[in-house]
Amino acid sequence: MPPHALKRPTLLALCACVLVAQSMVAAINLLIPQLTSSSLHPSHTEILWTVDAYVIVFAGFLVPAGALGDRYGRKGALLTGLGLFAAGAATSALATDPAVLIAGRGLSGAGAALITPATMSILIQLSAPEHRARALASWTLALGLGGAAGNLGGGLIGQFLSWRALFAAMVPLAALLAAAVVVTTPRTERSTRSNPDPLGTLLLTAGLVAVLFGIIEGPAYGWTSPRILGAFTAGALLVAAFTGHALRSPAPLFDPRVFASSRLRAVTLGTATGFFGLFSLFYVNSQYLQGVKGFGAAVTGVAIMPLTVGMALVPKLAARWSGHPRPVIGAGLALIGLGLLGASTADASTPYWAYACWLLVISAGTGLCMPALTLGVVTSLPAHQAGLGSGLGTTARETGAALGVAITGTVLSGHPDLTTGMGPALRTVAAVVLAATALVVTGYGKRPKGARGTARATRTAQQSAMASQPHGE
């Protein structure tokens, strides 16, 4: 098969893989009440780890997982990831105590870490340059829809089935996806220039896990507790050690000097900012709709579906502005911040349609900025490191998501109930999003000398991405 031979069945299979992997980040949240009252009798800490183990392992292993796929085979990495994902789901479904449930979640997270960068890397390798942005736009849409799909699936299962059904359903689904990948997806050429760098991988992964642990567990233990301060200190030291090692190594996992580009720093911050706001909303949404509005779990899952509308439609409608990525990114992030401010006014007397309008604003902002942000991260690295670029971008997404949940939870813990705490929490998140938007716009505007050709190429790619953004695939 020629190198540029991305077929529609391949695109759909790869996007389905990343959607399912991302959906498991959010789906568990709607099952917390069931888990708490289940025969496992988990403690509060064990519930937190059941939710967090997937995210910590997923985000912590993304960068080395992307490099492994580039080096040893992207299709093999994807199939291995689906196998680990299914094995972890089966372990969780059959768990007889909380420790086994948590271990299964972590194993599934490791599988997701292989799945996500491998899918993007395969898309890049199979797409002709003029169609590459179109494929990335579809991948970005699938990633964004994963969170909404997780809320919907978790809500339906929480309403009508046992929590074990969520994990049990993932096993045949992963098998079906693996079969689709085997049939539709060709192997791509391996990159001999990508290096897994065992020492660098160990340092960076351990550093990211320590930082993510600190972010996620900060609200539970207290941000100034020795455990959390120790985690942040260890994470900083390990990441610094990785940086020193990578600068000296002849073949590092990746060269940290790529972050000397202000534009790369800006799009990485923008990616994290968008998911920071989005997952803050996911965190309070189910509690608000169930605890304040009195919706059932299934209705709650359906009630967040307005978030999918803007993600699917706005990139195509915004194609006329695609030649100006800086204002597109700035406007999209600003809409997320403004939508959160609007949602912060919701209370028990707010009609659902009014709340849904703010969801649409947030959705429009996400659909406007995410394709351009994804392109900005991916095009910062050469094509042979596509998996590594995907790993960096998705690490930013998951870190932003974890930080959004942590900050929201911290603000809520300072109030007696959700009714009084939801407004301040979402206003705090909105203020952070809007402040970060200013930094992103400023950083993106700094163009290094000699970058005109790169800028023209990026604009062309972004025009293709937004003009070709599918709706409803």
Tab-separated table of C-alpha atoms in Angstrom:
chain	number	residue	atom	x	y	z
A	1	MET	CA	0.000	0.000	0.000
A	2	PRO	CA	1.407	3.452	-0.858
A	3	PRO	CA	2.396	5.645	2.083
A	4	HIS	CA	-0.363	8.186	1.431
A	5	ALA	CA	-3.378	5.907	1.456
A	6	LEU	CA	-5.685	6.897	4.255
A	7	LYS	CA	-9.052	5.295	3.558
A	8	ARG	CA	-12.323	6.228	5.208
A	9	PRO	CA	-12.669	2.872	7.062
A	10	THR	CA	-9.188	3.373	8.503
A	11	LEU	CA	-10.031	6.904	9.611
A	12	LEU	CA	-13.246	5.748	11.290
A	13	ALA	CA	-11.548	2.825	13.048
A	14	LEU	CA	-8.721	4.976	14.422
A	15	CYS	CA	-11.080	7.747	15.549
A	16	ALA	CA	-13.290	5.170	17.278
A	17	CYS	CA	-10.258	3.874	19.175
A	18	VAL	CA	-9.307	7.302	20.519
A	19	LEU	CA	-12.929	8.162	21.341
A	20	VAL	CA	-13.308	5.023	23.470
A	21	ALA	CA	-9.983	5.605	25.255
A	22	GLN	CA	-10.938	9.201	26.091
A	23	SER	CA	-14.475	8.272	27.152
A	24	MET	CA	-13.203	6.205	30.078
A	25	VAL	CA	-11.757	9.344	31.669
A	26	ALA	CA	-15.252	10.732	32.268
A	27	ALA	CA	-17.548	7.684	32.383
A	28	ILE	CA	-16.518	6.573	35.872
A	29	ASN	CA	-17.636	9.833	37.480
A	30	LEU	CA	-21.344	9.065	37.064
A	31	LEU	CA	-20.889	5.652	38.716
A	32	ILE	CA	-19.368	6.927	41.962
A	33	PRO	CA	-22.656	6.612	43.934
A	34	GLN	CA	-23.010	2.974	42.818
A	35	LEU	CA	-19.394	2.185	43.667
A	36	THR	CA	-19.689	3.776	47.096
A	37	SER	CA	-22.640	1.554	48.034
A	38	SER	CA	-21.346	-1.578	46.290
A	39	SER	CA	-20.228	-4.826	47.910
A	40	LEU	CA	-16.608	-3.694	47.594
A	41	HIS	CA	-17.217	-1.100	50.341
A	42	PRO	CA	-14.454	1.230	49.081
A	43	SER	CA	-13.195	4.014	51.301
A	44	HIS	CA	-13.219	7.631	50.162
A	45	THR	CA	-9.525	7.373	49.259
A	46	GLU	CA	-10.112	4.165	47.292
A	47	ILE	CA	-12.918	5.856	45.337
A	48	LEU	CA	-10.537	8.683	44.469
A	49	TRP	CA	-7.920	6.233	43.254
A	50	THR	CA	-10.514	4.314	41.235
A	51	VAL	CA	-11.250	7.541	39.375
A	52	ASP	CA	-7.667	8.828	39.221
A	53	ALA	CA	-5.585	5.713	38.479
A	54	TYR	CA	-6.662	5.731	34.831
A	55	VAL	CA	-5.817	9.400	34.327
A	56	ILE	CA	-2.464	9.278	36.129
A	57	VAL	CA	-1.185	6.265	34.187
A	58	PHE	CA	-2.733	7.465	30.920
A	59	ALA	CA	-1.140	10.914	31.040
A	60	GLY	CA	2.106	9.778	32.656
A	61	PHE	CA	2.957	7.260	29.930
A	62	LEU	CA	1.787	9.190	26.851
A	63	VAL	CA	5.125	10.663	25.756
A	64	PRO	CA	7.197	7.444	25.940
A	65	ALA	CA	4.283	5.444	24.502
A	66	GLY	CA	4.249	7.728	21.461
A	67	ALA	CA	8.007	7.317	21.010
A	68	LEU	CA	7.737	3.524	21.339
A	69	GLY	CA	5.123	3.421	18.600
A	70	ASP	CA	7.257	5.566	16.284
A	71	ARG	CA	10.256	3.324	16.849
A	72	TYR	CA	8.838	-0.215	16.982
A	73	GLY	CA	5.623	0.028	14.995
A	74	ARG	CA	2.512	2.142	15.380
A	75	LYS	CA	-0.026	-0.525	14.442
A	76	GLY	CA	1.583	-2.956	16.877
A	77	ALA	CA	1.514	-0.309	19.613
A	78	LEU	CA	-2.178	0.357	18.916
A	79	LEU	CA	-3.119	-3.322	19.052
A	80	THR	CA	-1.063	-3.809	22.214
A	81	GLY	CA	-2.807	-0.805	23.729
A	82	LEU	CA	-6.239	-2.222	22.896
A	83	GLY	CA	-5.198	-5.525	24.481
A	84	LEU	CA	-4.044	-3.820	27.693
A	85	PHE	CA	-7.184	-1.676	27.722
A	86	ALA	CA	-9.384	-4.784	27.494
A	87	ALA	CA	-7.352	-6.684	30.094
A	88	GLY	CA	-7.661	-3.780	32.527
A	89	ALA	CA	-11.394	-3.502	31.912
A	90	ALA	CA	-11.867	-7.245	32.518
A	91	THR	CA	-9.845	-6.995	35.738
A	92	SER	CA	-12.029	-4.119	36.942
A	93	ALA	CA	-15.258	-5.877	35.980
A	94	LEU	CA	-14.283	-8.986	37.983
A	95	ALA	CA	-12.759	-7.117	40.943
A	96	THR	CA	-13.521	-8.565	44.360
A	97	ASP	CA	-11.861	-5.757	46.319
A	98	PRO	CA	-10.972	-2.090	45.669
A	99	ALA	CA	-7.259	-2.780	45.105
A	100	VAL	CA	-8.021	-5.039	42.134
A	101	LEU	CA	-10.452	-2.478	40.733
A	102	ILE	CA	-7.796	0.243	40.965
A	103	ALA	CA	-5.154	-2.019	39.384
A	104	GLY	CA	-7.488	-2.708	36.477
A	105	ARG	CA	-8.081	0.999	35.973
A	106	GLY	CA	-4.337	1.619	35.877
A	107	LEU	CA	-3.806	-1.186	33.353
A	108	SER	CA	-6.504	0.272	31.113
A	109	GLY	CA	-4.810	3.667	31.434
A	110	ALA	CA	-1.549	2.151	30.179
A	111	GLY	CA	-3.437	0.772	27.190
A	112	ALA	CA	-4.977	4.175	26.480
A	113	ALA	CA	-1.486	5.724	26.588
A	114	LEU	CA	-0.471	3.450	23.703
A	115	ILE	CA	-3.726	3.893	21.782
A	116	THR	CA	-3.926	7.677	21.622
A	117	PRO	CA	-0.541	8.680	20.123
A	118	ALA	CA	-0.470	5.630	17.841
A	119	THR	CA	-3.782	6.603	16.219
A	120	MET	CA	-2.649	10.136	15.439
A	121	SER	CA	0.739	8.979	14.195
A	122	ILE	CA	-0.831	6.445	11.823
A	123	LEU	CA	-3.175	9.112	10.458
A	124	ILE	CA	-0.250	11.437	9.774
A	125	GLN	CA	1.818	8.720	8.117
A	126	LEU	CA	-1.021	7.549	5.856
A	127	SER	CA	-2.296	10.995	4.845
A	128	ALA	CA	-0.965	12.953	1.925
A	129	PRO	CA	0.309	16.376	3.061
A	130	GLU	CA	-2.684	18.189	1.580
A	131	HIS	CA	-5.107	15.896	3.482
A	132	ARG	CA	-3.186	15.610	6.741
A	133	ALA	CA	-4.974	18.473	8.455
A	134	ARG	CA	-8.346	16.990	7.518
A	135	ALA	CA	-7.408	13.711	9.207
A	136	LEU	CA	-6.173	15.549	12.304
A	137	ALA	CA	-9.415	17.510	12.493
A	138	SER	CA	-11.392	14.242	12.570
A	139	TRP	CA	-9.066	12.872	15.272
A	140	THR	CA	-9.497	16.035	17.349
A	141	LEU	CA	-13.268	15.802	17.033
A	142	ALA	CA	-13.200	12.181	18.223
A	143	LEU	CA	-11.061	13.148	21.206
A	144	GLY	CA	-13.430	15.940	22.175
A	145	LEU	CA	-16.520	13.782	21.747
A	146	GLY	CA	-14.968	11.099	23.963
A	147	GLY	CA	-15.682	13.106	27.112
A	148	ALA	CA	-19.332	13.618	26.177
A	149	ALA	CA	-19.691	9.962	25.174
A	150	GLY	CA	-18.258	8.929	28.539
A	151	ASN	CA	-20.812	11.024	30.368
A	152	LEU	CA	-23.643	9.578	28.285
A	153	GLY	CA	-22.497	5.967	28.612
A	154	GLY	CA	-21.731	6.281	32.316
A	155	GLY	CA	-25.125	7.860	32.935
A	156	LEU	CA	-27.074	5.179	31.070
A	157	ILE	CA	-25.193	2.360	32.796
A	158	GLY	CA	-25.536	4.053	36.177
A	159	GLN	CA	-29.283	4.326	35.670
A	160	PHE	CA	-30.090	0.875	34.323
A	161	LEU	CA	-27.151	-1.487	34.950
A	162	SER	CA	-24.425	-2.339	37.454
A	163	TRP	CA	-21.125	-0.455	37.519
A	164	ARG	CA	-19.460	-3.718	36.464
A	165	ALA	CA	-21.319	-3.473	33.149
A	166	LEU	CA	-19.258	-0.419	32.148
A	167	PHE	CA	-16.010	-2.363	32.384
A	168	ALA	CA	-17.455	-5.591	30.997
A	169	ALA	CA	-18.732	-3.750	27.919
A	170	MET	CA	-15.232	-2.456	27.171
A	171	VAL	CA	-13.832	-5.966	26.626
A	172	PRO	CA	-15.830	-6.935	23.508
A	173	LEU	CA	-15.721	-3.319	22.321
A	174	ALA	CA	-11.910	-3.325	22.457
A	175	ALA	CA	-11.863	-6.686	20.662
A	176	LEU	CA	-14.137	-5.302	17.943
A	177	LEU	CA	-11.906	-2.241	17.542
A	178	ALA	CA	-8.796	-4.445	17.350
A	179	ALA	CA	-10.426	-6.501	14.593
A	180	ALA	CA	-11.318	-3.308	12.726
A	181	VAL	CA	-7.724	-2.071	13.028
A	182	VAL	CA	-6.338	-5.400	11.764
A	183	VAL	CA	-8.623	-5.317	8.718
A	184	THR	CA	-8.512	-1.616	7.809
A	185	THR	CA	-5.147	-0.278	8.956
A	186	PRO	CA	-1.858	-0.946	7.151
A	187	ARG	CA	1.488	-0.943	8.894
A	188	THR	CA	3.471	2.261	8.539
A	189	GLU	CA	7.192	2.706	8.153
A	190	ARG	CA	9.031	2.739	11.466
A	191	SER	CA	11.216	5.660	12.390
A	192	THR	CA	14.803	4.673	13.109
A	193	ARG	CA	15.412	8.223	14.354
A	194	SER	CA	12.948	7.874	17.241
A	195	ASN	CA	14.596	6.614	20.403
A	196	PRO	CA	12.748	5.219	23.444
A	197	ASP	CA	15.696	6.326	25.663
A	198	PRO	CA	15.082	4.073	28.727
A	199	LEU	CA	16.655	6.427	31.282
A	200	GLY	CA	14.894	9.477	29.851
A	201	THR	CA	11.612	7.567	29.724
A	202	LEU	CA	11.964	6.574	33.388
A	203	LEU	CA	12.800	10.101	34.530
A	204	LEU	CA	10.075	11.831	32.528
A	205	THR	CA	7.352	9.286	33.312
A	206	ALA	CA	8.139	9.307	37.029
A	207	GLY	CA	8.199	13.113	37.021
A	208	LEU	CA	4.849	13.401	35.246
A	209	VAL	CA	3.235	10.812	37.527
A	210	ALA	CA	4.488	12.678	40.607
A	211	VAL	CA	3.158	16.019	39.342
A	212	LEU	CA	-0.189	14.485	38.349
A	213	PHE	CA	-0.456	12.804	41.752
A	214	GLY	CA	0.070	16.176	43.403
A	215	ILE	CA	-2.534	17.872	41.204
A	216	ILE	CA	-5.185	15.192	41.580
A	217	GLU	CA	-4.715	14.479	45.287
A	218	GLY	CA	-4.115	18.105	46.334
A	219	PRO	CA	-7.758	18.749	47.281
A	220	ALA	CA	-7.919	15.556	49.381
A	221	TYR	CA	-4.693	15.978	51.361
A	222	GLY	CA	-4.357	19.767	51.263
A	223	TRP	CA	-2.117	21.718	48.897
A	224	THR	CA	0.413	22.488	51.623
A	225	SER	CA	0.527	18.994	53.126
A	226	PRO	CA	3.940	17.244	53.194
A	227	ARG	CA	2.638	14.512	50.871
A	228	ILE	CA	1.558	16.949	48.150
A	229	LEU	CA	4.536	19.299	48.491
A	230	GLY	CA	6.785	16.233	48.359
A	231	ALA	CA	5.073	15.035	45.179
A	232	PHE	CA	5.515	18.399	43.459
A	233	THR	CA	9.141	18.645	44.593
A	234	ALA	CA	9.902	15.128	43.394
A	235	GLY	CA	8.162	15.822	40.090
A	236	ALA	CA	10.110	19.036	39.525
A	237	LEU	CA	13.428	17.355	40.348
A	238	LEU	CA	12.709	14.384	38.073
A	239	VAL	CA	11.647	16.593	35.157
A	240	ALA	CA	14.785	18.724	35.695
A	241	ALA	CA	16.869	15.553	35.710
A	242	PHE	CA	15.206	14.462	32.460
A	243	THR	CA	15.958	17.842	30.900
A	244	GLY	CA	19.613	17.633	31.889
A	245	HIS	CA	19.878	14.081	30.594
A	246	ALA	CA	18.133	14.916	27.301
A	247	LEU	CA	20.398	17.911	26.646
A	248	ARG	CA	23.490	15.701	27.068
A	249	SER	CA	22.193	12.572	25.358
A	250	PRO	CA	23.028	11.994	21.672
A	251	ALA	CA	19.636	10.287	21.202
A	252	PRO	CA	17.123	11.584	23.766
A	253	LEU	CA	13.449	10.681	24.056
A	254	PHE	CA	12.837	14.197	22.756
A	255	ASP	CA	14.868	17.377	22.700
A	256	PRO	CA	13.487	19.800	25.338
A	257	ARG	CA	14.874	22.677	23.297
A	258	VAL	CA	11.751	22.420	21.125
A	259	PHE	CA	10.051	24.404	23.908
A	260	ALA	CA	12.303	27.360	23.111
A	261	SER	CA	9.603	28.139	20.526
A	262	SER	CA	7.148	30.587	22.072
A	263	ARG	CA	4.499	29.364	19.641
A	264	LEU	CA	4.860	25.762	20.798
A	265	ARG	CA	4.641	26.888	24.410
A	266	ALA	CA	1.535	28.898	23.532
A	267	VAL	CA	-0.337	26.071	21.792
A	268	THR	CA	0.619	23.629	24.565
A	269	LEU	CA	-0.730	26.044	27.174
A	270	GLY	CA	-3.818	26.632	25.029
A	271	THR	CA	-4.494	22.899	24.754
A	272	ALA	CA	-4.186	22.460	28.515
A	273	THR	CA	-6.374	25.525	29.097
A	274	GLY	CA	-9.209	24.273	26.915
A	275	PHE	CA	-9.392	20.923	28.697
A	276	PHE	CA	-8.921	22.637	32.067
A	277	GLY	CA	-12.197	24.456	31.486
A	278	LEU	CA	-13.998	21.542	29.852
A	279	PHE	CA	-13.299	18.999	32.600
A	280	SER	CA	-14.072	21.502	35.328
A	281	LEU	CA	-17.531	21.631	33.786
A	282	PHE	CA	-17.719	17.821	33.576
A	283	TYR	CA	-16.862	17.630	37.279
A	284	VAL	CA	-19.710	19.863	38.457
A	285	ASN	CA	-22.191	18.982	35.712
A	286	SER	CA	-23.275	15.579	37.010
A	287	GLN	CA	-23.447	16.844	40.587
A	288	TYR	CA	-25.514	19.871	39.569
A	289	LEU	CA	-27.938	18.020	37.330
A	290	GLN	CA	-28.415	15.094	39.723
A	291	GLY	CA	-28.042	16.734	43.131
A	292	VAL	CA	-29.584	20.145	42.433
A	293	LYS	CA	-31.922	19.641	39.469
A	294	GLY	CA	-32.952	16.106	40.477
A	295	PHE	CA	-32.176	14.435	37.131
A	296	GLY	CA	-31.550	10.680	36.987
A	297	ALA	CA	-28.145	9.347	35.904
A	298	ALA	CA	-29.304	8.556	32.353
A	299	VAL	CA	-30.944	11.949	31.856
A	300	THR	CA	-27.805	13.597	33.249
A	301	GLY	CA	-25.676	11.839	30.636
A	302	VAL	CA	-28.017	12.994	27.880
A	303	ALA	CA	-28.278	16.522	29.270
A	304	ILE	CA	-24.621	17.308	28.560
A	305	MET	CA	-24.946	16.366	24.870
A	306	PRO	CA	-25.268	20.027	23.744
A	307	LEU	CA	-21.492	20.059	24.211
A	308	THR	CA	-21.167	17.904	21.099
A	309	VAL	CA	-22.941	20.377	18.823
A	310	GLY	CA	-20.282	23.052	18.700
A	311	MET	CA	-17.458	20.513	18.596
A	312	ALA	CA	-18.955	19.024	15.441
A	313	LEU	CA	-20.271	22.104	13.612
A	314	VAL	CA	-18.237	25.182	14.543
A	315	PRO	CA	-14.900	24.247	12.898
A	316	LYS	CA	-16.624	23.934	9.528
A	317	LEU	CA	-18.557	27.166	9.984
A	318	ALA	CA	-15.371	28.965	11.084
A	319	ALA	CA	-13.455	28.039	7.914
A	320	ARG	CA	-13.681	31.650	6.661
A	321	TRP	CA	-11.390	32.720	9.536
A	322	SER	CA	-8.980	29.804	9.266
A	323	GLY	CA	-6.299	31.962	7.675
A	324	HIS	CA	-5.956	33.756	11.003
A	325	PRO	CA	-5.243	31.007	13.570
A	326	ARG	CA	-4.218	33.393	16.337
A	327	PRO	CA	-7.639	35.101	16.687
A	328	VAL	CA	-9.399	31.751	16.101
A	329	ILE	CA	-7.542	30.215	19.055
A	330	GLY	CA	-8.035	33.315	21.192
A	331	ALA	CA	-11.747	33.561	20.412
A	332	GLY	CA	-12.306	29.862	21.058
A	333	LEU	CA	-10.603	29.896	24.448
A	334	ALA	CA	-12.376	33.135	25.378
A	335	LEU	CA	-15.743	31.534	24.562
A	336	ILE	CA	-14.907	28.648	26.893
A	337	GLY	CA	-14.139	31.142	29.673
A	338	LEU	CA	-17.270	33.197	29.023
A	339	GLY	CA	-19.419	30.068	28.852
A	340	LEU	CA	-18.102	28.981	32.247
A	341	LEU	CA	-18.933	32.405	33.643
A	342	GLY	CA	-22.468	32.008	32.337
A	343	ALA	CA	-22.790	28.480	33.738
A	344	SER	CA	-21.643	29.786	37.118
A	345	THR	CA	-24.960	31.665	37.419
A	346	ALA	CA	-26.987	28.416	37.347
A	347	ASP	CA	-28.860	27.375	40.477
A	348	ALA	CA	-31.867	25.237	41.402
A	349	SER	CA	-34.298	27.653	39.732
A	350	THR	CA	-32.397	27.913	36.437
A	351	PRO	CA	-34.302	26.270	33.551
A	352	TYR	CA	-32.351	23.522	31.823
A	353	TRP	CA	-32.596	25.304	28.464
A	354	ALA	CA	-30.744	28.314	29.917
A	355	TYR	CA	-28.017	26.060	31.307
A	356	ALA	CA	-27.821	24.244	27.959
A	357	CYS	CA	-27.225	27.583	26.196
A	358	TRP	CA	-24.042	28.036	28.206
A	359	LEU	CA	-23.020	24.487	27.306
A	360	LEU	CA	-23.401	25.464	23.652
A	361	VAL	CA	-21.144	28.497	24.147
A	362	ILE	CA	-18.453	26.297	25.726
A	363	SER	CA	-18.915	23.753	22.940
A	364	ALA	CA	-18.542	26.414	20.258
A	365	GLY	CA	-15.330	27.642	21.860
A	366	THR	CA	-13.923	24.131	22.014
A	367	GLY	CA	-14.797	23.408	18.398
A	368	LEU	CA	-13.290	26.708	17.312
A	369	CYS	CA	-9.869	26.429	18.929
A	370	MET	CA	-8.991	22.742	19.321
A	371	PRO	CA	-8.231	21.835	15.660
A	372	ALA	CA	-5.846	24.795	15.363
A	373	LEU	CA	-4.223	23.974	18.706
A	374	THR	CA	-3.751	20.321	17.749
A	375	LEU	CA	-2.143	21.335	14.463
A	376	GLY	CA	0.107	23.756	16.304
A	377	VAL	CA	1.487	21.012	18.553
A	378	VAL	CA	1.829	18.355	15.850
A	379	THR	CA	3.469	20.597	13.246
A	380	SER	CA	6.102	21.649	15.784
A	381	LEU	CA	7.821	18.277	15.369
A	382	PRO	CA	8.894	16.410	12.207
A	383	ALA	CA	6.507	13.827	10.744
A	384	HIS	CA	8.633	10.871	11.879
A	385	GLN	CA	7.948	11.934	15.479
A	386	ALA	CA	4.191	12.179	15.020
A	387	GLY	CA	3.517	9.779	17.887
A	388	LEU	CA	5.740	11.778	20.205
A	389	GLY	CA	3.989	15.006	19.155
A	390	SER	CA	0.625	13.420	19.846
A	391	GLY	CA	1.904	12.286	23.232
A	392	LEU	CA	3.003	15.812	24.141
A	393	GLY	CA	-0.310	17.318	23.059
A	394	THR	CA	-2.421	14.725	24.832
A	395	THR	CA	-0.295	15.013	27.977
A	396	ALA	CA	-1.144	18.719	27.966
A	397	ARG	CA	-4.847	17.856	27.582
A	398	GLU	CA	-4.903	15.317	30.402
A	399	THR	CA	-2.818	17.486	32.719
A	400	GLY	CA	-5.149	20.408	32.075
A	401	ALA	CA	-8.161	18.167	32.714
A	402	ALA	CA	-6.710	16.874	35.985
A	403	LEU	CA	-5.832	20.382	37.136
A	404	GLY	CA	-9.328	21.633	36.271
A	405	VAL	CA	-10.964	18.919	38.372
A	406	ALA	CA	-8.518	19.532	41.241
A	407	ILE	CA	-9.045	23.310	41.329
A	408	THR	CA	-12.812	22.943	41.053
A	409	GLY	CA	-12.861	20.369	43.842
A	410	THR	CA	-10.710	22.571	46.053
A	411	VAL	CA	-13.026	25.568	45.697
A	412	LEU	CA	-16.107	23.396	46.260
A	413	SER	CA	-14.600	21.950	49.453
A	414	GLY	CA	-14.573	25.433	50.964
A	415	HIS	CA	-18.371	25.712	50.735
A	416	PRO	CA	-21.067	23.817	52.610
A	417	ASP	CA	-22.744	22.389	49.503
A	418	LEU	CA	-22.725	22.416	45.712
A	419	THR	CA	-25.447	25.040	45.473
A	420	THR	CA	-23.271	27.660	47.168
A	421	GLY	CA	-19.951	26.397	45.807
A	422	MET	CA	-20.642	25.812	42.119
A	423	GLY	CA	-20.763	29.506	41.201
A	424	PRO	CA	-17.454	30.460	42.881
A	425	ALA	CA	-15.767	27.322	41.534
A	426	LEU	CA	-16.751	27.952	37.906
A	427	ARG	CA	-15.944	31.664	38.196
A	428	THR	CA	-12.471	30.778	39.473
A	429	VAL	CA	-11.932	28.380	36.575
A	430	ALA	CA	-13.264	30.961	34.092
A	431	ALA	CA	-10.854	33.606	35.427
A	432	VAL	CA	-7.936	31.200	34.976
A	433	VAL	CA	-9.076	30.324	31.441
A	434	LEU	CA	-9.378	33.973	30.410
A	435	ALA	CA	-6.008	34.888	31.941
A	436	ALA	CA	-4.351	31.927	30.200
A	437	THR	CA	-6.040	32.948	26.935
A	438	ALA	CA	-4.243	36.283	27.074
A	439	LEU	CA	-0.920	34.466	27.533
A	440	VAL	CA	-1.675	32.084	24.668
A	441	VAL	CA	-2.587	34.886	22.257
A	442	THR	CA	0.500	36.870	23.226
A	443	GLY	CA	2.825	33.869	22.897
A	444	TYR	CA	1.334	32.719	19.609
A	445	GLY	CA	1.884	36.133	18.117
A	446	LYS	CA	5.653	35.967	18.566
A	447	ARG	CA	7.017	34.707	15.285
A	448	PRO	CA	10.688	33.722	15.127
A	449	LYS	CA	12.818	35.037	12.309
A	450	GLY	CA	12.627	33.028	9.145
A	451	ALA	CA	9.292	31.519	10.073
A	452	ARG	CA	7.225	33.022	7.260
A	453	GLY	CA	7.333	29.858	5.186
A	454	THR	CA	6.360	27.758	8.175
A	455	ALA	CA	3.546	30.150	8.983
A	456	ARG	CA	2.205	29.946	5.443
A	457	ALA	CA	2.288	26.144	5.569
A	458	THR	CA	0.545	26.121	8.933
A	459	ARG	CA	-2.163	28.495	7.680
A	460	THR	CA	-2.764	26.241	4.683
A	461	ALA	CA	-3.031	23.208	6.945
A	462	GLN	CA	-5.424	24.989	9.273
A	463	GLN	CA	-7.598	26.129	6.385
A	464	SER	CA	-7.839	22.536	5.211
A	465	ALA	CA	-8.564	21.297	8.727
A	466	MET	CA	-11.378	23.710	9.439
A	467	ALA	CA	-12.888	23.584	5.980
A	468	SER	CA	-12.896	19.780	6.076
A	469	GLN	CA	-13.977	19.329	9.715
A	470	PRO	CA	-16.628	16.597	9.687
A	471	HIS	CA	-19.861	16.932	11.586
A	472	GLY	CA	-21.352	13.826	13.073
A	473	GLU	CA	-18.778	11.276	11.914
